[in-house]
Coordinates of C-alpha atoms in Angstrom, one line a residue:
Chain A
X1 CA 0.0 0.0 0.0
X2 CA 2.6 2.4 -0.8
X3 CA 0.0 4.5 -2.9
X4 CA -0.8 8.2 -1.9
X5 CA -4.7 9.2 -1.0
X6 CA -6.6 12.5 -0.5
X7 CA -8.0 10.6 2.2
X8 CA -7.7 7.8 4.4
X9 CA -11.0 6.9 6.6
X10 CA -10.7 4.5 9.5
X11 CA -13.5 2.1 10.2
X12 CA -16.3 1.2 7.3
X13 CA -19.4 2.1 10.1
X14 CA -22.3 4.7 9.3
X15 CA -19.8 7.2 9.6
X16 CA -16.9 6.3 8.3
X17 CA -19.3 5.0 5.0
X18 CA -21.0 8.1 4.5
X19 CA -17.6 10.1 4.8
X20 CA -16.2 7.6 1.7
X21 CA -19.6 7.8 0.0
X22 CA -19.5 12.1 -0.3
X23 CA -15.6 12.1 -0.8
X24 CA -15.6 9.8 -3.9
X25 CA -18.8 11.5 -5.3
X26 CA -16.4 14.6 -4.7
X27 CA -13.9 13.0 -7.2
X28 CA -11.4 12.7 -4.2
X29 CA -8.8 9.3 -4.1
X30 CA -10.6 7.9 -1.0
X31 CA -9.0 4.7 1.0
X32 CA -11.7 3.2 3.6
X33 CA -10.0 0.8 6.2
X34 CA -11.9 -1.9 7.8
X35 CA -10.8 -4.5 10.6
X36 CA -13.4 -7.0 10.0
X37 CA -13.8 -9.6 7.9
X38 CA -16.4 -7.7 6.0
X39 CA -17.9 -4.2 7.0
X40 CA -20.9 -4.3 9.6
X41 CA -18.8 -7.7 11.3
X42 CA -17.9 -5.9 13.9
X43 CA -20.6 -3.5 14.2
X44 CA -23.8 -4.0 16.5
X45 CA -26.7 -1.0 16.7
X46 CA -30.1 -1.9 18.3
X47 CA -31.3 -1.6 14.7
X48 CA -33.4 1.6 14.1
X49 CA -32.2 3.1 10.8
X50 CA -33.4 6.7 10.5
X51 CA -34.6 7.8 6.8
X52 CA -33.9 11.5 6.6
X53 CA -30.3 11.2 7.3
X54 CA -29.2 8.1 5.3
X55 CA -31.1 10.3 2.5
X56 CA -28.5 13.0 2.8
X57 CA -26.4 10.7 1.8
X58 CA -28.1 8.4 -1.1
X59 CA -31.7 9.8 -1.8
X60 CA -34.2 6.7 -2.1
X61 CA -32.2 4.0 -1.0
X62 CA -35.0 2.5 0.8
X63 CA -35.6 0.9 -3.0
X64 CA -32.7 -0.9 -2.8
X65 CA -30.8 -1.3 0.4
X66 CA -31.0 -4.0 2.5
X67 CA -33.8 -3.2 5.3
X68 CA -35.8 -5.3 7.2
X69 CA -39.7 -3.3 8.3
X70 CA -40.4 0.6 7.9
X71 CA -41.7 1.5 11.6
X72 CA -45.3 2.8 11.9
X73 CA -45.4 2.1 15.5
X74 CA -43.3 3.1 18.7
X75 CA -44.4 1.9 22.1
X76 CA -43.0 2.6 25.3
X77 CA -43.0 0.4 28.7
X78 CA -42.5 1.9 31.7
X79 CA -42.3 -1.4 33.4
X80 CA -43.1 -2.9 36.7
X81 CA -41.9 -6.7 38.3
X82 CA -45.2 -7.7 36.8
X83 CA -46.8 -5.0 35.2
X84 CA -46.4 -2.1 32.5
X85 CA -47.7 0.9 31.8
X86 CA -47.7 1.3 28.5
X87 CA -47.8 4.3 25.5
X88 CA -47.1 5.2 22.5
X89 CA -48.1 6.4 18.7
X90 CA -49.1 4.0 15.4
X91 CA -49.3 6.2 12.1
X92 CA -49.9 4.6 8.8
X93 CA -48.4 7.6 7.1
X94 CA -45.0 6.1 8.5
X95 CA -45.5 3.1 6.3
X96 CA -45.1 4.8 3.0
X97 CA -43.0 7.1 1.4
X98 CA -40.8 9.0 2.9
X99 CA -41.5 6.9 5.7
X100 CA -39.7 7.5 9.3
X101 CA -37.2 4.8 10.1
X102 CA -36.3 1.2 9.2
X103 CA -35.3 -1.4 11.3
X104 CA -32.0 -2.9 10.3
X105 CA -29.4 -5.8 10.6
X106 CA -25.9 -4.0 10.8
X107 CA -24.2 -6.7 9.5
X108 CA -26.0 -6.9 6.0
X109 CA -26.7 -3.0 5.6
X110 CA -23.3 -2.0 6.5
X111 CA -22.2 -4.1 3.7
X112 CA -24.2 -2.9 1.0
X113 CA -23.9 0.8 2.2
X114 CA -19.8 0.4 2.5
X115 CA -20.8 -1.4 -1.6
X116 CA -22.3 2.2 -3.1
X117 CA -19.2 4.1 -1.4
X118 CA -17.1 1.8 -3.7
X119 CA -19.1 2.3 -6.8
X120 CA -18.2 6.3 -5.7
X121 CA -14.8 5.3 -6.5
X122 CA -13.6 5.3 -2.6
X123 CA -11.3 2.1 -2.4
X124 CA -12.8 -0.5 0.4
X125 CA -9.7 -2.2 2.3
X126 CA -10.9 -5.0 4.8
X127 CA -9.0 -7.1 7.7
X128 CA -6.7 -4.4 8.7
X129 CA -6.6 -3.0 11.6
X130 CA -4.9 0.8 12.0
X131 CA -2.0 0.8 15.0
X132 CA -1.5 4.2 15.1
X133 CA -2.0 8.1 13.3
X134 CA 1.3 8.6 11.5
X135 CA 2.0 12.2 12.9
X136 CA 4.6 14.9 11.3
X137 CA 5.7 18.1 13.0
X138 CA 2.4 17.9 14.6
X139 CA 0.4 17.1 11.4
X140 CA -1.7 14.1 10.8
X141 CA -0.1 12.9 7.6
X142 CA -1.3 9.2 7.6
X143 CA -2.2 5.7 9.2
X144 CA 0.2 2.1 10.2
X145 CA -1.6 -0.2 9.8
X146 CA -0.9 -4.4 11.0
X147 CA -0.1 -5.2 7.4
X148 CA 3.1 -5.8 6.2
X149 CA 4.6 -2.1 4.7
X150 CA 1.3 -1.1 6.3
X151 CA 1.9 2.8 6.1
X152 CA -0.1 4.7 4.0
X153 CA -0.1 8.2 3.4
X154 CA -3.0 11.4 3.1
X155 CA -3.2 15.0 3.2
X156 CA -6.5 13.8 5.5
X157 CA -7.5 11.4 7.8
X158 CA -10.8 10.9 9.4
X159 CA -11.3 8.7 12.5
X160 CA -14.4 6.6 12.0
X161 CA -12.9 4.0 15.0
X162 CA -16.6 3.5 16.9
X163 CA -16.3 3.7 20.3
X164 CA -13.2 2.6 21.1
X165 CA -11.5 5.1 19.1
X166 CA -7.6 4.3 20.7
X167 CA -6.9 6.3 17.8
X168 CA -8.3 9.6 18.9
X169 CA -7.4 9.0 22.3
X170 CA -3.5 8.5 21.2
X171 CA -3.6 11.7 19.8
X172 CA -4.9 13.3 23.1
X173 CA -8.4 14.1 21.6
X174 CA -10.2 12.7 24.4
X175 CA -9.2 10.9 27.8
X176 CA -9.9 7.4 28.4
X177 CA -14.0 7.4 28.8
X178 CA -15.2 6.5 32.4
X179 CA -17.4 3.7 33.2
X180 CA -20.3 6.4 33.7
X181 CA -19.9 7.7 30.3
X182 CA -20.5 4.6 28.2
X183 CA -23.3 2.1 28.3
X184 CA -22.9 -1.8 27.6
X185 CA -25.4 -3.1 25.6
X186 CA -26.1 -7.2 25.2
X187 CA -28.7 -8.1 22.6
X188 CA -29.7 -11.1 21.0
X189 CA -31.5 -12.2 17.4
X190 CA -34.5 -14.6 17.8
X191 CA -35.6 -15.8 14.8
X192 CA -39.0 -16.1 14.3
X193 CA -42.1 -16.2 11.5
X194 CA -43.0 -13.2 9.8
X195 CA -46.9 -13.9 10.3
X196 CA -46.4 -14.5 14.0
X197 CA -44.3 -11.1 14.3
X198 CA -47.2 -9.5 12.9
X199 CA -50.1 -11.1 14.4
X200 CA -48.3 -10.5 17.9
X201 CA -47.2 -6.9 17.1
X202 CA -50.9 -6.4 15.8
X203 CA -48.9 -5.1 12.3
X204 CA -49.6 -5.1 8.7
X205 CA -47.4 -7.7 6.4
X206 CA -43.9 -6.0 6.2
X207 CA -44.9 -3.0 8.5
X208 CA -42.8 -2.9 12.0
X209 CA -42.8 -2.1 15.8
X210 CA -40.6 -1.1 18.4
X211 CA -41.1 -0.7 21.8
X212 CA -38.3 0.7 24.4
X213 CA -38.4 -1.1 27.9
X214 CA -37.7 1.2 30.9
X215 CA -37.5 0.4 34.4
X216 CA -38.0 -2.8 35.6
X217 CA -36.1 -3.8 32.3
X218 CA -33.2 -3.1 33.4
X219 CA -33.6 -3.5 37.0
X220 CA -34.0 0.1 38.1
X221 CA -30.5 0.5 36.5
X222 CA -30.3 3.7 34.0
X223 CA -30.7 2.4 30.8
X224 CA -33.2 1.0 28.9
X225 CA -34.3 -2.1 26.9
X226 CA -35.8 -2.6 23.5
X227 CA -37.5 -4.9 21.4
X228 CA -37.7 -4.3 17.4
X229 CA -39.4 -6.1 14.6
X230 CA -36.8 -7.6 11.9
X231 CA -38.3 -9.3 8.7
X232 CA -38.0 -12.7 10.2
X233 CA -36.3 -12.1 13.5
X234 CA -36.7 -9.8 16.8
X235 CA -33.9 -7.9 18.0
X236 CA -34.5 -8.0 21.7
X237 CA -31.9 -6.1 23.7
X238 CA -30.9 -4.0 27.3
X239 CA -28.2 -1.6 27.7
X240 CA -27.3 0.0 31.0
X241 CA -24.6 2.3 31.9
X242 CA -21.3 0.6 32.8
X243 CA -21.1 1.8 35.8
X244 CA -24.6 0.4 36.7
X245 CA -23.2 -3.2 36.1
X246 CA -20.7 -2.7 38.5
X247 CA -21.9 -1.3 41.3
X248 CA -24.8 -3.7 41.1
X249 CA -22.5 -7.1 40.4
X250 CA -24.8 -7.3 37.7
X251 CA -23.6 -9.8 34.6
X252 CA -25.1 -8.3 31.6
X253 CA -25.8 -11.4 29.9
X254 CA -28.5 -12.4 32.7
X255 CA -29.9 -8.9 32.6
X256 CA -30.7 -9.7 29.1
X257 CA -32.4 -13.1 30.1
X258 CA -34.4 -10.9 33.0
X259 CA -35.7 -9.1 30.0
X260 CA -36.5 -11.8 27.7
X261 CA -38.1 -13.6 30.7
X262 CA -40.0 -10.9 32.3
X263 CA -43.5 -11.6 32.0
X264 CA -44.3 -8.8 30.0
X265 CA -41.7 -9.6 27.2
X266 CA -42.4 -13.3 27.3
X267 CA -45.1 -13.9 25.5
X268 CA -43.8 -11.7 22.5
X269 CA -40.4 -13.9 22.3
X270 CA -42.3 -17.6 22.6
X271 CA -41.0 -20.0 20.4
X272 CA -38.5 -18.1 18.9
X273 CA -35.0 -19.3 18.0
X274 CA -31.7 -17.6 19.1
X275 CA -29.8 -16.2 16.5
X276 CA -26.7 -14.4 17.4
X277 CA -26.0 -13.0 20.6
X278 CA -24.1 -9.4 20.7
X279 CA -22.8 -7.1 23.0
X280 CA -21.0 -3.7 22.4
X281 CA -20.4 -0.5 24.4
X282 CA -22.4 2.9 23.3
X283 CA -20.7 6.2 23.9
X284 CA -23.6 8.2 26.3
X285 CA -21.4 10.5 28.2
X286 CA -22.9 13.2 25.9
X287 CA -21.8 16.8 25.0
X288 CA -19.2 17.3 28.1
X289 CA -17.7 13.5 26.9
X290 CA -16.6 15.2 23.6
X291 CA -13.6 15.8 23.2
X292 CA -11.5 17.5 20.5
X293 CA -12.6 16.6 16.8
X294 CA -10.3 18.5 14.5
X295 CA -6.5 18.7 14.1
X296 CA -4.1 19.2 11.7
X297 CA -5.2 16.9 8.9
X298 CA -7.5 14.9 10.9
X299 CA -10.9 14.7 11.7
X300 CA -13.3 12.7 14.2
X301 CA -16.8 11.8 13.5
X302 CA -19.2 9.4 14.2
X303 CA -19.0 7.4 17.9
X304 CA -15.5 8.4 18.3
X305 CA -16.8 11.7 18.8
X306 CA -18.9 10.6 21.2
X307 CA -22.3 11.6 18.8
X308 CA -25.3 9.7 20.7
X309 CA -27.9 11.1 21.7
X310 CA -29.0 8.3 24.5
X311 CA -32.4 10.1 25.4
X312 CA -34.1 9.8 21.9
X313 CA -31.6 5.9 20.9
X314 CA -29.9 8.0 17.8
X315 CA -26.8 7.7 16.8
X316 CA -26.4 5.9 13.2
X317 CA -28.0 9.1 12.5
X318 CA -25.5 11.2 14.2
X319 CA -22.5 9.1 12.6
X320 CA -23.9 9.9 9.2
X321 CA -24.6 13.1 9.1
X322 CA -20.7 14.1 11.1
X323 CA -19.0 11.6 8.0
X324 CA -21.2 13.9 5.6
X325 CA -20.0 17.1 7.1
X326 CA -16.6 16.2 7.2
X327 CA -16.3 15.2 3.8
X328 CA -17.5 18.5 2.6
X329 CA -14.5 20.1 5.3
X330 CA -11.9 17.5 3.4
X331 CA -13.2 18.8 -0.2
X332 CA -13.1 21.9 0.5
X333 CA -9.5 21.7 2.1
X334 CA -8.5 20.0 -1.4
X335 CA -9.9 22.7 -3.2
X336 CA -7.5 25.5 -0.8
X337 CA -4.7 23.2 -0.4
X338 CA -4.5 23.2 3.2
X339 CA -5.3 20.7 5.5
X340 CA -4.4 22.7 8.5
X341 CA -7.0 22.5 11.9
X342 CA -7.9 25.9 11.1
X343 CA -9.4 25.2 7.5
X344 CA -10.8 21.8 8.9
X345 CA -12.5 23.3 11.7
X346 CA -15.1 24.3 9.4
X347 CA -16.6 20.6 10.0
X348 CA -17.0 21.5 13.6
X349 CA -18.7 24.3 12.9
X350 CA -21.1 23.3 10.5
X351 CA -21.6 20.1 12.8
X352 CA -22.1 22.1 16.2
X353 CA -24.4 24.5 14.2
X354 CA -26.6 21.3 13.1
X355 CA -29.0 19.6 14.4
X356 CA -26.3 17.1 15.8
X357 CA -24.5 19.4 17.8
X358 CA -27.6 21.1 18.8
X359 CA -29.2 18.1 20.2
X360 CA -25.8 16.9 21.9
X361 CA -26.2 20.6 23.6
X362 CA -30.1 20.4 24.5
X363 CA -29.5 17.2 26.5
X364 CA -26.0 17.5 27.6
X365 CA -27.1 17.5 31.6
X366 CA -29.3 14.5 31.2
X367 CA -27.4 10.9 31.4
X368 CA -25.4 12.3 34.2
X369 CA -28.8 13.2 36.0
X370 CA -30.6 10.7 35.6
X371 CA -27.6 8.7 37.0
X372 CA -27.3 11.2 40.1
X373 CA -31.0 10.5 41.0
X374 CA -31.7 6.4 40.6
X375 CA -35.4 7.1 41.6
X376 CA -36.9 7.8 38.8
X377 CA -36.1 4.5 36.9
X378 CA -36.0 2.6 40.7
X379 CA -39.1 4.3 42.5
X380 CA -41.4 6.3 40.2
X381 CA -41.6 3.9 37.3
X382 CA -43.2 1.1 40.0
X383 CA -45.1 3.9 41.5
X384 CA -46.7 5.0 38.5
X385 CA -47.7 0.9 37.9
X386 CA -49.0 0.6 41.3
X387 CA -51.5 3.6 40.8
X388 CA -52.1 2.2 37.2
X389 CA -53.3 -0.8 39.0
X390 CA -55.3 0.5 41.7
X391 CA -57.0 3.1 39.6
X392 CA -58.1 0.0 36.8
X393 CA -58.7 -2.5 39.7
X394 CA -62.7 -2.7 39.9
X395 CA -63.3 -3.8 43.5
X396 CA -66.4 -1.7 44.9
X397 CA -64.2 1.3 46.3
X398 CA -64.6 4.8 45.0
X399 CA -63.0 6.2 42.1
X400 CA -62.4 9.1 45.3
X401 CA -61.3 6.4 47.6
X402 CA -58.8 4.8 45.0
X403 CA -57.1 8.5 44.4
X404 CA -57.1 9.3 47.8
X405 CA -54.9 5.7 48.4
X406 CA -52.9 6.6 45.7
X407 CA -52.1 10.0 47.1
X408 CA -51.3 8.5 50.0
X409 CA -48.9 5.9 49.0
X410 CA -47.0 8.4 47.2
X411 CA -45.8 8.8 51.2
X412 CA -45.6 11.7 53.0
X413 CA -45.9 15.9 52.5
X414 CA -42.0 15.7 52.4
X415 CA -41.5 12.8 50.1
X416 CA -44.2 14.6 47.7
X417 CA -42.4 17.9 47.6
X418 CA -39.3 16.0 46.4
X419 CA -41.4 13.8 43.8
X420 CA -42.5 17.2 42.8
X421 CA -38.9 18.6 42.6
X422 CA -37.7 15.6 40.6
X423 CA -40.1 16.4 38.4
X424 CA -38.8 19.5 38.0
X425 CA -35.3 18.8 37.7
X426 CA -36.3 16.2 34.8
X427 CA -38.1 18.9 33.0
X428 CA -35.3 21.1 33.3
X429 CA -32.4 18.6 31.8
X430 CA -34.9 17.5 28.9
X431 CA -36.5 20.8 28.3
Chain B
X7 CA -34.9 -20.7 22.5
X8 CA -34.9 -20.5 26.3
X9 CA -38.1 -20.5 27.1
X10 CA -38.4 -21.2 31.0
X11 CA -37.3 -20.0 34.0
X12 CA -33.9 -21.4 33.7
X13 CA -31.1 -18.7 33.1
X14 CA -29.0 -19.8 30.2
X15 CA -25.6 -20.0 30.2
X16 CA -22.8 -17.7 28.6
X17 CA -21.5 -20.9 26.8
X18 CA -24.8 -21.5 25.2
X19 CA -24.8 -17.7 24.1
X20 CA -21.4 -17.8 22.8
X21 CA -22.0 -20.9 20.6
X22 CA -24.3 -18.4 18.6
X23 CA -21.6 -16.3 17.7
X24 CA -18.8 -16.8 15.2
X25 CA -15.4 -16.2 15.9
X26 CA -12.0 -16.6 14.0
X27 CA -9.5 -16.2 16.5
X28 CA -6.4 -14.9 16.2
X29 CA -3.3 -17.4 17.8
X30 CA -2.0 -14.7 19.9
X31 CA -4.2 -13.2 22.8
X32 CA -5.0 -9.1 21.9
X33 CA -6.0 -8.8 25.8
X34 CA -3.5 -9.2 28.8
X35 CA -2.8 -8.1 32.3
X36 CA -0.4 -5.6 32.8
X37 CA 0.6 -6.1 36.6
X38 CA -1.0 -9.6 37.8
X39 CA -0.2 -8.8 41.3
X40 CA -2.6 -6.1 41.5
X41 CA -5.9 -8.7 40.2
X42 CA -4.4 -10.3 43.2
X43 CA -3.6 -8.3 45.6
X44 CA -5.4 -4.8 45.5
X45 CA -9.0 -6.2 43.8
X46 CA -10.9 -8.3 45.9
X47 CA -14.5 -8.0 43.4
X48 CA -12.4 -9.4 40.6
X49 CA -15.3 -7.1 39.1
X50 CA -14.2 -8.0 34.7
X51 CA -15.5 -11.5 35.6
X52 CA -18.7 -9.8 36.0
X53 CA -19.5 -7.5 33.7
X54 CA -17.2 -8.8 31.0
X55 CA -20.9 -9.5 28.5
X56 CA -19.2 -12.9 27.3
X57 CA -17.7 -14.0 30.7
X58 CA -14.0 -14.3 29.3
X59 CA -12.1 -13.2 32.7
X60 CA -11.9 -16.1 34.6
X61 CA -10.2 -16.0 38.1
X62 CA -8.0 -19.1 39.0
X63 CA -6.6 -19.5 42.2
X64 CA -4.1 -17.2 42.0
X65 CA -4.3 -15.6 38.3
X66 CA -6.6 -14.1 35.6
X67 CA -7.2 -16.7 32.8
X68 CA -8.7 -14.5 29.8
X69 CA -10.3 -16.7 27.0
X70 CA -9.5 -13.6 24.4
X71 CA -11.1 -16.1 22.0
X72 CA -14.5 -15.5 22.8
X73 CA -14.1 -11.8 23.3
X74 CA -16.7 -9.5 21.7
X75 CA -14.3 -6.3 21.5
X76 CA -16.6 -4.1 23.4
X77 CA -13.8 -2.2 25.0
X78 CA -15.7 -2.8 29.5
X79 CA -13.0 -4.2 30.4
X80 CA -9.8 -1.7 29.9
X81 CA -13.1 0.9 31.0
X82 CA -14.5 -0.9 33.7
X83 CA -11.4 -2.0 35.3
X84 CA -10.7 -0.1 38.5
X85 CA -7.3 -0.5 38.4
X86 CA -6.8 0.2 34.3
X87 CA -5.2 -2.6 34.4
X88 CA -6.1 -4.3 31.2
X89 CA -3.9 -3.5 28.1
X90 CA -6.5 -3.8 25.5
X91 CA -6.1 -3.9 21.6
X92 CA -8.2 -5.0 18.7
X93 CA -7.1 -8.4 17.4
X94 CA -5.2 -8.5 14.3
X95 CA -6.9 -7.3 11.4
X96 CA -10.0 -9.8 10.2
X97 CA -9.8 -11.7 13.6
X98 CA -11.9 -11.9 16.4
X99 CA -15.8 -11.7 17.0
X100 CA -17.3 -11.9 13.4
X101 CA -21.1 -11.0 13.5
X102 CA -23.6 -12.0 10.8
X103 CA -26.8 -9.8 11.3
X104 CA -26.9 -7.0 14.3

């Protein structure tokens, strides 16, 4: 590999794709460097593809790509030991064009996504893994790699290394992440029939579901589980913050069979046969985790720039739309010849000015609140089930009666006044 | 699939998952006195999500084979004292759909 390139990206994810896709539209000499076998082997998402974004980046390719059901229906289970309260919104006019979002598998829509950003010309290299940034008086000037005469040379290179980006870390972009800033996810594929998805998720042929799990799901722990509607297959799946697994000894592989056992969940899984089983970490420290995404003639994007948003589950989204951006920062660079942090930077700015960095702003307070204050996923979520229960409970009490139990269960003046301040506070970091 | 109350196993989990291991281990101790001698909650052979830290007697066995690349452990550890790198290019966990 002893070639020169415009461009060297590291890691054939959402990012790191849509980056490769842009440049070699662009007519730039694009190398895209992937240490799996294949691209999307190494790559686990819950599995909710967002439409708007991946159109950025190739408009219509819902005709073609690989996708499992378009989503007309997103429930939400505030969950119990035994119970749920449940909510959430069906729309038919998410099951037609433009529609909303897909569910995906990574592992066969990464492929054929990292397949169009060859056809742009970008040049796809797999089973290689990058060592380290080759770095000259202080300039990113290109990538060793665990190949033999592995160094290859750019004017640019843009990390696309997922959440374990050693790469940006080496460079001093970010510090090592703390157990309270990523999440550990375990999920698992059961294969199952279409009908019966469809008769159980009450769903039209090809149509899909998801519903996020809260609470109970994850044992109180902040974090949340999910359950999505594949073609054949349901992705069922809990992540929690790492630091919730560890202070309660918790193995996250039985967390996941609590959640496919719970009696709520059950019924939906019955007679299904496991799949895969997959577990990878999610970066949730938010806006304060980020560290530094620009240098000289390097770039960060995707979930080594820490771009989740944890309250509302995007980040394929995120990853897209940063490997977009910084593909129009790299042209533009060619075009002026300079590769310097300075002319770079303009991807920071047009990402921070986005609706990614806007987002990352507008909830930058709320994993590390919602981690301060365990209640609300240990106490109120079984609180609200308990009223749910007495309130539907027919039993020859008063609807007045039934309240004022309620009212009092909630415990005393004091204990209400800081229900009523938690409230508040939760407003505040979500607002 | 598991369908009663039984919790399955890790092993039965990790026979879903396809691995081409490397011969060389990507994952490795850096001081085993300290797993001995300054953590008593051994706490990787708990949240490790495919169980590959295994505590024996006196030392940490790691079966890197079976390790998903998730990156808790050199996080998680208390004592940061995992030296963690990915596996050699196309080695390692090798998913087919998620």
């Amino acid at each position: 590999m002893s070639e020169r390139f415009d461009c060297i990206i590291v890691g054939a994810g959402p990012a790191g794709i849509s980056c490769a896709y842009e440049l070699g539209k662009g007519g730039a000499k694009v190398l895209l460097l992937e240490r799996g076998e294949y691209p999307g082997s190494k790559n686990v998402m819950g599995g909710v593809l967002y439409r708007q974004m991946m159109e950025d980046v190739i408009p219509d390719f819902y005709k073609e790509a690989p996708l499992e059901r378009p989503i007309v229906e997103q429930r939400f289970m505030m969950m119990d030991k035994e119970s749920a309260v449940t909510f959430g919104y069906k729309g038919m006019e998410w099951g037609k064009e433009p529609f909303n979002n897909f569910t995906v598998l990574r592992a066969k829509f990464d492929q054929w996504f990292a397949s169009k950003a060859v056809e742009q010309g970008a040049v796809l290299v797999n089973e290689t893994v990058v060592t380290e940034c080759i770095v000259e008086n202080g300039k990113v000037v290109g990538v060793r790699t665990d190949r033999p005469d592995g160094d290859v040379y750019a004017d640019v290179v843009v990390l696309a290394d997922g959440v374990n980006s050693l790469l940006a870390k080496s460079l001093g972009f970010h510090k090592e992440y703390r157990p309270d800033e990523v999440a550990l996810a375990t999920m698992e594929i059961i294969k199952l029939d279409k009908k019966i998805i469809e008769d159980r998720f009450n769903l039209e042929p090809d149509q899909g579901c998801t519903i996020e799990l809260f609470g109970d799901a994850t044992k109180g722990i902040l974090g949340t589980g999910f359950l999505y509607t594949n073609k054949g297959s349901l992705s069922i799946g809990v992540g929690t913050l790492l630091s919730g697994l560890i202070k309660h000894k918790i193995r996250p592989h039985e967390l996941l069979d609590y959640v496919k056992n719970h009696p709520m969940i059950r019924p939906y899984l019955q007679g299904g046969e496991q799949q895969e089983y997959l577990a990878h970490l999610i970066p949730e420290g938010g806006y304060k985790s980020m560290g530094k995404v620009v240098g000289n003639g390097v770039i960060v994007v995707g979930d080594a720039a820490q771009l989740v948003n944890a309250i509302h589950r995007e980040g394929s989204n995120l990853a897209m739309t940063s490997g977009r951006f910084a593909a129009e920062a790299v042209l533009n660079a060619m075009e002026m010849e300079d590769f310097t942090e300075s002319t770079l930077d303009q991807y920071r700015i047009k990402l921070m000015d986005s609706f990614v960095g806007q987002d990352m702003k507008k909830y930058k307070d709320s994993t590390h609140h919602f981690d301060k204050f365990p209640q609300y996923f240990g106490d109120y979520i079984p609180m609200m089930n308990q009223a749910a229960s007495q309130m539907f409970t027919v039993d020859g009490k008063s609807k007045w009666e039934k309240q004022k139990k309620i009212w009092k269960d909630i415990g005393t003046p004091r204990e209400k006044i800081k229900i009523a301040r938690d409230m508040y506070r939760a407003w505040k970091v979500m607002k | 699939m598991n369908e009663g109350k039984k919790p399955q196993s890790i092993e039965e989990k990790q026979y879903l998952v396809r691995f081409n291991a490397d011969t060389k281990s990507h994952l490795h101790v850096k001081n085993p006195e300290i797993c001995l001698t300054d953590c008593p909650d051994k706490i990787c052979t708990l949240f490790c999500p495919a169980e590959i830290y295994k505590w024996e007697d006196i030392r940490m066995h790691i079966g890197y084979e079976g390790c998903h690349e998730c990156g808790s452990c050199r996080i998680g550890c208390p004592h940061e004292n995992i030296d963690w790198v990915y596996p050699k290019g196309g080695h390692g966990i090798l998913f087919r759909l998620g």
